[in-house]
Short mmCIF file of C-alpha atoms (C1' of nucleotides) in Angstrom, two decimals:
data_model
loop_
_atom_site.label_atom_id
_atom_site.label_comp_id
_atom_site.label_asym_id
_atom_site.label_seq_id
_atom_site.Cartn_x
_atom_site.Cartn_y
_atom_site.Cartn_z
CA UNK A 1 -5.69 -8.04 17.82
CA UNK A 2 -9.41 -8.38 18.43
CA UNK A 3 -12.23 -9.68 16.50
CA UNK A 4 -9.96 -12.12 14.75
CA UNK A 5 -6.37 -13.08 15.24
CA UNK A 6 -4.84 -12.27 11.92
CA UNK A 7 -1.47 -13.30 10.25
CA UNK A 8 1.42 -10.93 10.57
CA UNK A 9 2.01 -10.35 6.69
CA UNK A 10 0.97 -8.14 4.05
CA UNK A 11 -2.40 -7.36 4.10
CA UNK A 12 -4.18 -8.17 0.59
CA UNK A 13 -8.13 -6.45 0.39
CA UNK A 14 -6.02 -2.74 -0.21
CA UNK A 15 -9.10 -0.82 2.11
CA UNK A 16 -8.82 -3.15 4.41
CA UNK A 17 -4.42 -2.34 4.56
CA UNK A 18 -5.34 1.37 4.39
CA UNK A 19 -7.46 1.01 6.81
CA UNK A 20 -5.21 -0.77 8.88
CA UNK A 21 -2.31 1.26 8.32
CA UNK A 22 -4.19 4.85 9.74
CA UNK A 23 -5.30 3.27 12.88
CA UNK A 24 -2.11 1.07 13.84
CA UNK A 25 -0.14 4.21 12.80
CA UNK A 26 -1.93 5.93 15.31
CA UNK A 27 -1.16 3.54 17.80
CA UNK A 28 2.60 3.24 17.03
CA UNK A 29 2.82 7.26 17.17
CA UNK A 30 1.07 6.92 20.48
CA UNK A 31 3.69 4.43 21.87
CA UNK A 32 6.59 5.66 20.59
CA UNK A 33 5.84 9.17 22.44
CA UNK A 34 4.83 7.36 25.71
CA UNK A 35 8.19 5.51 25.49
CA UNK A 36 9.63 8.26 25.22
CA UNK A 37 7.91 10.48 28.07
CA UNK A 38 7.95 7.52 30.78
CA UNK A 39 11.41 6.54 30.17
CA UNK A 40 13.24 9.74 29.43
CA UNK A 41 14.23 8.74 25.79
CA UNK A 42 15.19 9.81 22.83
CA UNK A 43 12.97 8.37 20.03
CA UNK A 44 12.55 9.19 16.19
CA UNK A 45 10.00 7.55 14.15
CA UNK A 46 9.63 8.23 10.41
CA UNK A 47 6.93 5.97 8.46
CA UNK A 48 5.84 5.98 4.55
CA UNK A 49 2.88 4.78 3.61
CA UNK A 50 3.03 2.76 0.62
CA UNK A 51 1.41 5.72 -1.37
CA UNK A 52 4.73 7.72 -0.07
CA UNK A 53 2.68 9.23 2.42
CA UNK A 54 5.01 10.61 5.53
CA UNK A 55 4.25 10.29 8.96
CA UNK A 56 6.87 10.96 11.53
CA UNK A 57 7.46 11.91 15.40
CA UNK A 58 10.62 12.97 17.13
CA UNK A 59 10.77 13.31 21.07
CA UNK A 60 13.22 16.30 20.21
CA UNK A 61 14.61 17.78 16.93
CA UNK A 62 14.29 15.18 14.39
CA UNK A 63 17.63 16.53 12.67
CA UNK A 64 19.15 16.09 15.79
CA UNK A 65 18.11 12.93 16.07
CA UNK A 66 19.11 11.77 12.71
CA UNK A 67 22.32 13.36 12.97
CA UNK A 68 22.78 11.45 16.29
CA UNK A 69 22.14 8.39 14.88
CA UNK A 70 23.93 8.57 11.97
CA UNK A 71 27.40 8.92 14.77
CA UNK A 72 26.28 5.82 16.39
CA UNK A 73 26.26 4.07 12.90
CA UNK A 74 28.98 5.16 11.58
CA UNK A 75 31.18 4.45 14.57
CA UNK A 76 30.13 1.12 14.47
CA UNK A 77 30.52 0.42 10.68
CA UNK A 78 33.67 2.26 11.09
CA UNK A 79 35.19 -1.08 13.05
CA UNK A 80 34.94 -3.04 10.15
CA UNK A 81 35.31 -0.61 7.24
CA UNK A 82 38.09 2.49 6.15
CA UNK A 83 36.95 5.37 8.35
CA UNK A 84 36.04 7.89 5.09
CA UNK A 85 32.94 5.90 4.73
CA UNK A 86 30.24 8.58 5.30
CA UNK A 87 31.44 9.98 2.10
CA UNK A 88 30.96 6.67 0.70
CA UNK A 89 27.31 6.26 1.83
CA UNK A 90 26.38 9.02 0.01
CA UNK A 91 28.00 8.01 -2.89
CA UNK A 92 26.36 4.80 -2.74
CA UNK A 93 22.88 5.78 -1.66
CA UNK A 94 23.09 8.30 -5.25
CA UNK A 95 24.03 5.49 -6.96
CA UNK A 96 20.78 3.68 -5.55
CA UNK A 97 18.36 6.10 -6.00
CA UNK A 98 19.37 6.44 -9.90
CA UNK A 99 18.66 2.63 -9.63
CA UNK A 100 15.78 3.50 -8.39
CA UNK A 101 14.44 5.60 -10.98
CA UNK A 102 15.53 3.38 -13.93
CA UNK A 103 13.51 0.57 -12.10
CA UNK A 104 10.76 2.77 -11.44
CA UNK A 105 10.66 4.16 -15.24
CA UNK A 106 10.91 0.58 -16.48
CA UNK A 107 7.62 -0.89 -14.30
CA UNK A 108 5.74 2.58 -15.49
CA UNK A 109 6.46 1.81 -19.13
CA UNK A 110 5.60 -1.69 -18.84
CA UNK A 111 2.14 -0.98 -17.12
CA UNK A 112 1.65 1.94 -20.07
CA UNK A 113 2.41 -1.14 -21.97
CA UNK A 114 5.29 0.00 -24.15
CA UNK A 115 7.97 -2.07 -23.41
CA UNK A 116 6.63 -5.09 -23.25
CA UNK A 117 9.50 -7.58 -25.67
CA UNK A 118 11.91 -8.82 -23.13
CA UNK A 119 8.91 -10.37 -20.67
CA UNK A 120 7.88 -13.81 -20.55
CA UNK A 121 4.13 -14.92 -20.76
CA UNK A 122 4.22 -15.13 -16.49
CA UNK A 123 5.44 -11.44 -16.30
CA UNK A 124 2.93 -10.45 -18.97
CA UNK A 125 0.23 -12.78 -17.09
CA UNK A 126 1.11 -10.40 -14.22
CA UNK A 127 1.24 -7.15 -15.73
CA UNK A 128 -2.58 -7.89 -16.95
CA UNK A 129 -4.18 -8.66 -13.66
CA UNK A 130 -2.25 -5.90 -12.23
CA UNK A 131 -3.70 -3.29 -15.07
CA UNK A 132 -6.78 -4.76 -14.76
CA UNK A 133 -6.74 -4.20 -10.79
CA UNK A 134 -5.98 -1.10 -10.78
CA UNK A 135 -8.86 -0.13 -13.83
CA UNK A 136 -11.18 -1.87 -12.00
CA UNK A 137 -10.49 -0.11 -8.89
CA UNK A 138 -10.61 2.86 -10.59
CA UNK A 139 -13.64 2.64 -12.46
CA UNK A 140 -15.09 1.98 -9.25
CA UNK A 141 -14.08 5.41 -7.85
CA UNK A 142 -15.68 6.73 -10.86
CA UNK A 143 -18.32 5.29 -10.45
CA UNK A 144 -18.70 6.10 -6.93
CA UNK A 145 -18.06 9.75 -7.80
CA UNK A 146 -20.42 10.37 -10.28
CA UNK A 147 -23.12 8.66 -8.30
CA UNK A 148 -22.39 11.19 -5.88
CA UNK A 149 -22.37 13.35 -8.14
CA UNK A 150 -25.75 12.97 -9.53
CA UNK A 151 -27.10 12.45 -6.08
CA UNK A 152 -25.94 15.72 -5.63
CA UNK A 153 -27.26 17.38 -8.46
CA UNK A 154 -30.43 15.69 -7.76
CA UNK A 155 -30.83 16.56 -4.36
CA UNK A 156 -29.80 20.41 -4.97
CA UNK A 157 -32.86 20.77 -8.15
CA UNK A 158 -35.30 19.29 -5.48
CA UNK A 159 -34.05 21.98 -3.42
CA UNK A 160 -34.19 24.48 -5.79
CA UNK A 161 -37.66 23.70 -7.14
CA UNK A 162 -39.08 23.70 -3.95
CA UNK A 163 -37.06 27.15 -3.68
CA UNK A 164 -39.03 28.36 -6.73
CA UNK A 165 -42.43 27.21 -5.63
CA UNK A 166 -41.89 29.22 -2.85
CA UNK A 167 -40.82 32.30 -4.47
CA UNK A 168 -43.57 32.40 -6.99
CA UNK A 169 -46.41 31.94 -4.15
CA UNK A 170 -44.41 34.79 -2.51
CA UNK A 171 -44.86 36.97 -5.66
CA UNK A 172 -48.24 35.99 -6.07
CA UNK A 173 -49.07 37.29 -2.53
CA UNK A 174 -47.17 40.47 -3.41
CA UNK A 175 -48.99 40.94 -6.01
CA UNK A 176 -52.59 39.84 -5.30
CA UNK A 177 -52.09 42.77 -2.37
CA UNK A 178 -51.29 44.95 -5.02
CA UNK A 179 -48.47 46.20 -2.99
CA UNK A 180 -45.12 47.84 -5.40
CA UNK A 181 -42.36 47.68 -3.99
CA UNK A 182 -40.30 50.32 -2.74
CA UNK A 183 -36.95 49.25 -3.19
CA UNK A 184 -35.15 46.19 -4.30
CA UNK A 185 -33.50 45.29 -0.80
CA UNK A 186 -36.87 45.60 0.90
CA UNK A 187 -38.66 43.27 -1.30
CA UNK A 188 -35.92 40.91 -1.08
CA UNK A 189 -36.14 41.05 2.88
CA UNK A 190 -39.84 40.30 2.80
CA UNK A 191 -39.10 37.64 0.59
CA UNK A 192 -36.13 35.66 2.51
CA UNK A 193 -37.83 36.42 5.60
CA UNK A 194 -41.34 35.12 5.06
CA UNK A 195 -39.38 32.24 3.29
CA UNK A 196 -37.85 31.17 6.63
CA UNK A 197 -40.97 31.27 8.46
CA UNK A 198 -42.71 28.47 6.08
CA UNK A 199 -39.55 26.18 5.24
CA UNK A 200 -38.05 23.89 7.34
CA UNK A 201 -35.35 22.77 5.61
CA UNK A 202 -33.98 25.65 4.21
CA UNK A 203 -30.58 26.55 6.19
CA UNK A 204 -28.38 25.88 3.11
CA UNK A 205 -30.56 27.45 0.86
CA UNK A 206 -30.93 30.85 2.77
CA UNK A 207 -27.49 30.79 3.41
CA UNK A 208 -27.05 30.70 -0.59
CA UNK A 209 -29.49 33.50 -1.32
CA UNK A 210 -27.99 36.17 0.21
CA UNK A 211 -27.51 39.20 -2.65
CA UNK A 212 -28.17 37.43 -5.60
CA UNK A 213 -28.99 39.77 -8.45
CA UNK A 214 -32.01 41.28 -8.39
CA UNK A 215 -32.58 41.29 -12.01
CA UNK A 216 -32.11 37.50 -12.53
CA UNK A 217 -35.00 35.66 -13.55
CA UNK A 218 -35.51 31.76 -11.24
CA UNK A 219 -33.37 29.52 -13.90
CA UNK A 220 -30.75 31.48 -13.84
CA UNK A 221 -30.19 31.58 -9.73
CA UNK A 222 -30.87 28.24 -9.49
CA UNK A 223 -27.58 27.35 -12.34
CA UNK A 224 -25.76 29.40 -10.00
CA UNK A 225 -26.51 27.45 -7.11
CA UNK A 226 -25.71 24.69 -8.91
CA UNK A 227 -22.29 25.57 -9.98
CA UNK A 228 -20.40 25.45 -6.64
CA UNK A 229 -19.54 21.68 -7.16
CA UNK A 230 -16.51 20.63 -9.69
CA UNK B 1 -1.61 -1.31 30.95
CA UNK B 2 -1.91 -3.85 33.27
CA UNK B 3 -2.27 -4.25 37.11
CA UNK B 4 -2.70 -0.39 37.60
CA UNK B 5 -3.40 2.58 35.53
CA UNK B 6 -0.37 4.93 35.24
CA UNK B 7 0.41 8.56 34.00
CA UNK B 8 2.17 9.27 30.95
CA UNK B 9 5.30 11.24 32.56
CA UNK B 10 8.46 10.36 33.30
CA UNK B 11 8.71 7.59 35.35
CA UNK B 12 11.20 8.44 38.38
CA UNK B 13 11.91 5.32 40.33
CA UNK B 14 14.73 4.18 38.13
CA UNK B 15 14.71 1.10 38.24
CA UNK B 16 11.20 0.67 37.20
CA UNK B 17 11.74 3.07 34.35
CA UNK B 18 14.48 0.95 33.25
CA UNK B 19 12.15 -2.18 33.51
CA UNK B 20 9.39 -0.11 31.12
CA UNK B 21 12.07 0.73 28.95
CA UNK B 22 13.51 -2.18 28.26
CA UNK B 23 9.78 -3.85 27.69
CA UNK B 24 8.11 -1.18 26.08
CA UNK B 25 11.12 -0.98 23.73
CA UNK B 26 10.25 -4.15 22.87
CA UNK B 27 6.89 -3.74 21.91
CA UNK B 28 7.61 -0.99 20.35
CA UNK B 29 10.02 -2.31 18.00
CA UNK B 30 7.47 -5.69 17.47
CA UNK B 31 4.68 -3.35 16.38
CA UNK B 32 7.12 -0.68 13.29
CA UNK B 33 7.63 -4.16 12.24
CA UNK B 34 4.08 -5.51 12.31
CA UNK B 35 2.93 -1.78 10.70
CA UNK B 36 5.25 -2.31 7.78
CA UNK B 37 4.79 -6.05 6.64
CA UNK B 38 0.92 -5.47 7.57
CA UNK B 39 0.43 -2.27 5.66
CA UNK B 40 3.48 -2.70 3.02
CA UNK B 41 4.67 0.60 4.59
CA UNK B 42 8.26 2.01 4.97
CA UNK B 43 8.62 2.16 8.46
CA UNK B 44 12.23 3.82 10.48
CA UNK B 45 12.52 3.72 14.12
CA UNK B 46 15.52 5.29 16.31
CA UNK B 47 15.08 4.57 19.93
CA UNK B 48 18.27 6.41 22.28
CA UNK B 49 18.12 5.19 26.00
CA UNK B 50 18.28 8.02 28.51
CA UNK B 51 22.37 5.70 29.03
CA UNK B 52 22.47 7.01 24.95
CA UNK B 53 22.64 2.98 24.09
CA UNK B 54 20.86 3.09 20.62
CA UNK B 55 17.96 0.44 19.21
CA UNK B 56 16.64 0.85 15.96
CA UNK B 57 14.50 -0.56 13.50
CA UNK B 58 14.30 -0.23 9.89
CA UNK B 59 12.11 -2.11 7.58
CA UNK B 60 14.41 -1.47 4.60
CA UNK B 61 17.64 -0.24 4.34
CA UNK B 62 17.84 3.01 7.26
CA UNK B 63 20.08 5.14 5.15
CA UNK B 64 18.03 4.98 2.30
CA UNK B 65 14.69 5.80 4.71
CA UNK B 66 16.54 8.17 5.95
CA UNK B 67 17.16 9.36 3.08
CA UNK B 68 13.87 9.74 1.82
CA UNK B 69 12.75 11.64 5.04
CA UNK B 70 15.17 14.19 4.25
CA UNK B 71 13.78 15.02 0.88
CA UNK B 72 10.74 15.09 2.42
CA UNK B 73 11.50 16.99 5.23
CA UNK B 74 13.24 19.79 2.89
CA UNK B 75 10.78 19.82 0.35
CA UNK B 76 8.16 20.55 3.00
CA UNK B 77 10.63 22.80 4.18
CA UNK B 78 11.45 24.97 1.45
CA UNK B 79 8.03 26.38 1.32
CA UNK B 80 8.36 28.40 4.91
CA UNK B 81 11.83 28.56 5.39
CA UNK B 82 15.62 29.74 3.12
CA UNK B 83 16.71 26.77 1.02
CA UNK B 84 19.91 26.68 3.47
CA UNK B 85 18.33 24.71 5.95
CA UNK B 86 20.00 21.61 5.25
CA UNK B 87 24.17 22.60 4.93
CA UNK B 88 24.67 19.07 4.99
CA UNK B 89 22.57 17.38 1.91
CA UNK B 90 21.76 19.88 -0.44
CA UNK B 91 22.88 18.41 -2.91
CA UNK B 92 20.77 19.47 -5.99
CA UNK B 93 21.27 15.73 -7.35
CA UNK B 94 20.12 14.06 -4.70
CA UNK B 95 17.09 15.73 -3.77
CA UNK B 96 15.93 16.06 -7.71
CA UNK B 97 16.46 12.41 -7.48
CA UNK B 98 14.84 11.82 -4.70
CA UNK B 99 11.88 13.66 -6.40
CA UNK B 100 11.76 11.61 -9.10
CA UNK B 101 11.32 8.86 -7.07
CA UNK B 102 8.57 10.04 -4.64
CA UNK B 103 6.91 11.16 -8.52
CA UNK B 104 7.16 8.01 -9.95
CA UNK B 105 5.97 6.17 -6.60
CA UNK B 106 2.75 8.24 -6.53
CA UNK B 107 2.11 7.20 -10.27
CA UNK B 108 2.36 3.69 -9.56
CA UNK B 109 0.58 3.42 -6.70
CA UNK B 110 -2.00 5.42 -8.58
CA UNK B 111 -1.73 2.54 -11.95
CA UNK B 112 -2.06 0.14 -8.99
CA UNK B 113 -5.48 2.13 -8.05
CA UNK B 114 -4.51 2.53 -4.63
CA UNK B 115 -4.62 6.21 -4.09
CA UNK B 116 -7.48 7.33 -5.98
CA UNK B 117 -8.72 9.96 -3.22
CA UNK B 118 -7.16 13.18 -4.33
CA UNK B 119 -8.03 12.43 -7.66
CA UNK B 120 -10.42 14.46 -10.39
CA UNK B 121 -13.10 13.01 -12.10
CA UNK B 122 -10.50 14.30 -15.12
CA UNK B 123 -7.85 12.67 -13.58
CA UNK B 124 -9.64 9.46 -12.81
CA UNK B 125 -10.54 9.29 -16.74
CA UNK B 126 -7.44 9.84 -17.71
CA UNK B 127 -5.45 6.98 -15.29
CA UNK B 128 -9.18 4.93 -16.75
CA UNK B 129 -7.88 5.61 -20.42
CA UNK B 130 -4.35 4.85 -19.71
CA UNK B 131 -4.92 1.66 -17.64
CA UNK B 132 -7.41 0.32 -20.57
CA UNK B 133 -4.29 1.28 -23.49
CA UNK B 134 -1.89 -0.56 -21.03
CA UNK B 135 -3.97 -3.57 -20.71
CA UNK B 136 -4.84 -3.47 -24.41
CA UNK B 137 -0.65 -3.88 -25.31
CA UNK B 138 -0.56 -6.19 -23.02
CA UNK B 139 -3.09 -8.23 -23.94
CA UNK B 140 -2.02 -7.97 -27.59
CA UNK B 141 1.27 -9.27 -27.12
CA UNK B 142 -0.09 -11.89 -25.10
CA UNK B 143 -2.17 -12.99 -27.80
CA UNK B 144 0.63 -12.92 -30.00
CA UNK B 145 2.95 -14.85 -28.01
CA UNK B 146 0.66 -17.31 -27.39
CA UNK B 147 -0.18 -17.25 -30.96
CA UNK B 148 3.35 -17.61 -32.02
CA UNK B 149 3.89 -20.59 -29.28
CA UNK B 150 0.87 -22.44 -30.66
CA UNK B 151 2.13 -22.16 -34.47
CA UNK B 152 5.81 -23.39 -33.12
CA UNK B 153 4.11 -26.38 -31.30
CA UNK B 154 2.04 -27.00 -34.49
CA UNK B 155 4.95 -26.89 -37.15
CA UNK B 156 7.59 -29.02 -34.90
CA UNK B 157 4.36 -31.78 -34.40
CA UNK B 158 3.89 -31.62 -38.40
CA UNK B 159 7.58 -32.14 -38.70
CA UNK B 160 7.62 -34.90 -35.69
CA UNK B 161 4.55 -37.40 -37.29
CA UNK B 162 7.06 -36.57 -40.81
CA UNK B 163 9.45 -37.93 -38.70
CA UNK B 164 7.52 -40.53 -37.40
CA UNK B 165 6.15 -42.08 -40.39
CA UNK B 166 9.64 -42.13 -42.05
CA UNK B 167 11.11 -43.85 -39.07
CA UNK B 168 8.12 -46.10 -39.28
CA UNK B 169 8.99 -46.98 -43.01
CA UNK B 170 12.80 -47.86 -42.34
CA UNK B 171 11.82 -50.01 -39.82
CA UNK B 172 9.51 -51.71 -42.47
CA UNK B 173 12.07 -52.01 -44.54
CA UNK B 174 14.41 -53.27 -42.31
CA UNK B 175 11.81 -55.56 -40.99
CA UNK B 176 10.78 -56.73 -44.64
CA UNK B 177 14.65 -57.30 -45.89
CA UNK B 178 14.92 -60.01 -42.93
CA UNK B 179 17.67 -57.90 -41.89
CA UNK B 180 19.05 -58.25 -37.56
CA UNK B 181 20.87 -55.46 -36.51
CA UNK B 182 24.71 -56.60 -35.54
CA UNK B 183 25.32 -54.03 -33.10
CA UNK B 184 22.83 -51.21 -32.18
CA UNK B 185 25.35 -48.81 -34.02
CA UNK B 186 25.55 -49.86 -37.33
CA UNK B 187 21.52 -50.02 -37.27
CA UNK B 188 21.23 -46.46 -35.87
CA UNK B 189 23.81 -45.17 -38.56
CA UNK B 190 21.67 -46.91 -41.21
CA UNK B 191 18.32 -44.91 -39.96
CA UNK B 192 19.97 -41.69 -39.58
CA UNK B 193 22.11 -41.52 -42.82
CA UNK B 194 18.57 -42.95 -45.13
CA UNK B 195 16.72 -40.27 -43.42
CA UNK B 196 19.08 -37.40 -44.32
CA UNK B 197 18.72 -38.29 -47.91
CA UNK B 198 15.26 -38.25 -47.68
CA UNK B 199 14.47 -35.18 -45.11
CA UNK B 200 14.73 -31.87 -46.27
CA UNK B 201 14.38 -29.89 -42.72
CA UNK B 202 15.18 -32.22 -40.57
CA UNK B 203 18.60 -30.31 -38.84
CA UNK B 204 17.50 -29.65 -35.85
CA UNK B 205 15.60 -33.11 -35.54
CA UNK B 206 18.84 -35.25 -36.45
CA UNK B 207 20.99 -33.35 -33.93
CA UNK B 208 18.06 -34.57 -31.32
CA UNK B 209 18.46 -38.10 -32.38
CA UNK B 210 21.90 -38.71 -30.98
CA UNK B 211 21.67 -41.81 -28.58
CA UNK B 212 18.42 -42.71 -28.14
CA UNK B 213 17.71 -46.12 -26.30
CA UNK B 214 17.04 -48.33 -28.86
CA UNK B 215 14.45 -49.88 -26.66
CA UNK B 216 12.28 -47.20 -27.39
CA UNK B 217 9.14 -47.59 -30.10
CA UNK B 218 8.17 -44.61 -32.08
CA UNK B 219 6.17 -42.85 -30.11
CA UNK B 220 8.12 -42.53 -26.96
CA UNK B 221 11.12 -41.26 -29.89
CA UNK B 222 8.36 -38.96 -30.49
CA UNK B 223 7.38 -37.38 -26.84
CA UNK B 224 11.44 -37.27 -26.20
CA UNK B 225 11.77 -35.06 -29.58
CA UNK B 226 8.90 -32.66 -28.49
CA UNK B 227 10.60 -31.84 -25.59
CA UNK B 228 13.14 -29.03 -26.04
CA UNK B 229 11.36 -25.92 -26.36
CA UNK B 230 9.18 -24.64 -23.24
"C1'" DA C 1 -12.14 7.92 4.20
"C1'" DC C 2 -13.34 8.62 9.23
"C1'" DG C 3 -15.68 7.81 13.62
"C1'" DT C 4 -17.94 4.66 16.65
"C1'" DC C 5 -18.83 0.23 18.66
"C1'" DT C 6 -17.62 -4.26 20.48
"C1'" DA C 7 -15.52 -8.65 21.07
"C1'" DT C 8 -11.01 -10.19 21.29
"C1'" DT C 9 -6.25 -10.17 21.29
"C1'" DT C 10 -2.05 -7.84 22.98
"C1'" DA C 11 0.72 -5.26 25.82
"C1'" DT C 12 2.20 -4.51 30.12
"C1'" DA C 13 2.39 -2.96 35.52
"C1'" DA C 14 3.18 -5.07 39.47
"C1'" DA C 15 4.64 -8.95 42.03
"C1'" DC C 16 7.49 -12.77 42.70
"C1'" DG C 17 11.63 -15.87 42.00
"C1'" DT D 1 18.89 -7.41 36.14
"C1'" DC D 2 16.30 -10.78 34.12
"C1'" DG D 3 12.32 -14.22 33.38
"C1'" DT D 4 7.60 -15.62 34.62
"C1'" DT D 5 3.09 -14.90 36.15
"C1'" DT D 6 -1.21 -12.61 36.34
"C1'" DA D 7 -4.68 -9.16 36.46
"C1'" DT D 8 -5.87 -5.37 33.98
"C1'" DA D 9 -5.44 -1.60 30.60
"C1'" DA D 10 -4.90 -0.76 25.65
"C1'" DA D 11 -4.99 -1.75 21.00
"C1'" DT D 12 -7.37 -3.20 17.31
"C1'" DA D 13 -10.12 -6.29 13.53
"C1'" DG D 14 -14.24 -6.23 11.68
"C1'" DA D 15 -18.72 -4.26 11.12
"C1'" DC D 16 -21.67 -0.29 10.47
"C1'" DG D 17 -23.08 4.45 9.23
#
DNA sequence: ACGTCTATTTATAAACG
DNA sequence: TCGTTTATAAATAGACG
């Protein structure tokens, strides 16, 4: 309802539906609980995304809710129906679910493409723009990741050169005043701390540095800096 | 929303809270269904006036919903609390079932590259590798069944211009003999019983041939006879 | 994916019949 | 209790970062 008027029905472009989905979820959530605050009732929302995501709100105990409504529905199915019906349901709804996975199974073996004899050349036509969807989708996330990746990587040797520049002018300074030092941790506070004074954009980096080996040489901190990403 | 801003608590003029109710209710109903045809989500709503009338929506079946929340609900469950929080459903059937299913829906929708987010760059490879074997099958039986098709259409054309000319041929004869036909019978006898001798896999043809309109030349005969397969 | 922005569409509070 | 109207508050589609 704003920059465009759009059709009630399912929404192709699958970001755009995602997208969608988390903000008019939102909203719904929103309503339901203001319904239920302003008018003193007793509402229960459950919602699964189409990923099997679940989202839910209850104005009291959801159980009790349920349990509530399930009176109400059986009373009224009980007017047309034998009265042992609950029993029934459940029967029924077991029965459905192991529908459910056989159907399930079927469409999974069919898009692994091993069951492919009893389709017809539409049902195959479909099956192949729905595999190739889905790969192209993913090999954009792939793609997107290992940009990201590199970008990454990229981004944390610049950092890490720049790291080493510093350090070596550092030990050059140490050294050119022919100063030894005392101990290891005092060195390594002259070094972090003159380090600050000169970099600007070092926050991640100092925060990194802290207690690193002292015996490492520069290529080997830097791999470890470079590890924390999978 | 309109005229004047109001709080979110409980209304108490009642008549004005019934007046919200009953239009709020409304909306609220209008938009579960917009958020599950928009967003292809599974959407369950349970609305109890403060007079315990009930309203509900359900965008597929509400026991089965239900249903689904429960395993949900108990799975989640399980981690924090004693398995016995659920004396009613706990039946180990159900709920593996029901596991299944929220399994196999997550590896669909992840074939269907719609919930790539969570996923590893290993993971991402491997749905890439099985997507790209899928297609493949696919693809290949395709080929084949189009293959196949094309052949069939090739061999029953072969067999239809065999047809054809030998039709063509009696007709000569017929033609040359200074033969007229009687009755339409006796000539249609005399075409199919020559051709017989002289065919050698013409079965499936000759049952075809029953009837025609004798109007007919050879090539309508012809687009009539290529007919039967799809 | 998530937040923000903005132009529009929707929902709805109050009033009236 | 309803339906209708109307002015205003909310929701949200699409775009951007």
């Amino acid at each position: 309802m704003a920059r465009e008027k759009i059709k009630i029905k399912k929404i192709v472009n699958i970001t755009a539906r995602q997208v969608t989905f988390s903000k008019r979820r939102r909203g719904l959530l929103k309503k339901a609980e203001e319904l239920a605050v302003l008018c003193d009732a007793d509402v229960a929302l459950v919602i699964f995304s189409a990923t099997g995501k679940l989202f839910e709100y209850a104005s009291s105990s959801m159980q009790e809710l349920l349990g509530k409504y399930k009176l109400h529905a059986t009373n009224n199915a009980d007017k047309a129906n034998e009265p042992s019906l609950d029993l029934q349901l459940l029967e029924t709804d077991e029965i459905r679910m192991g529908r459910e996975v056989l159907e399930k199974n079927r469409e999974l073996s069919q898009l692994r493409g091993e069951d492919l004899h009893g389709l017809s050349l539409e049902e195959l036509q479909r099956l192949e723009s729905m595999l190739e969807g889905g790969l192209h989708r993913v090999l954009e996330t792939k793609d997107e990741r290992i940009a990201n990746e590199i970008a990454s990587l990229q981004q944390k040797g610049f950092q890490l050169m720049e790291e080493n520049k510093l350090l070596k002018q550092q030990m050059m300074t140490l050294i050119s005043k022919g100063k030894r030092p005392r101990t290891m941790a005092t060195e390594l506070d002259n070094l972090v701390t003159n380090h600050e004074d000169q970099g600007q954009s070092s926050e991640s980096v100092t925060t990194n540095v802290s207690g690193p080996p002292p015996e490492d040489d520069c290529s080997d901190t830097a791999l470890k800096l470079a590890l924390p990403f999978n």
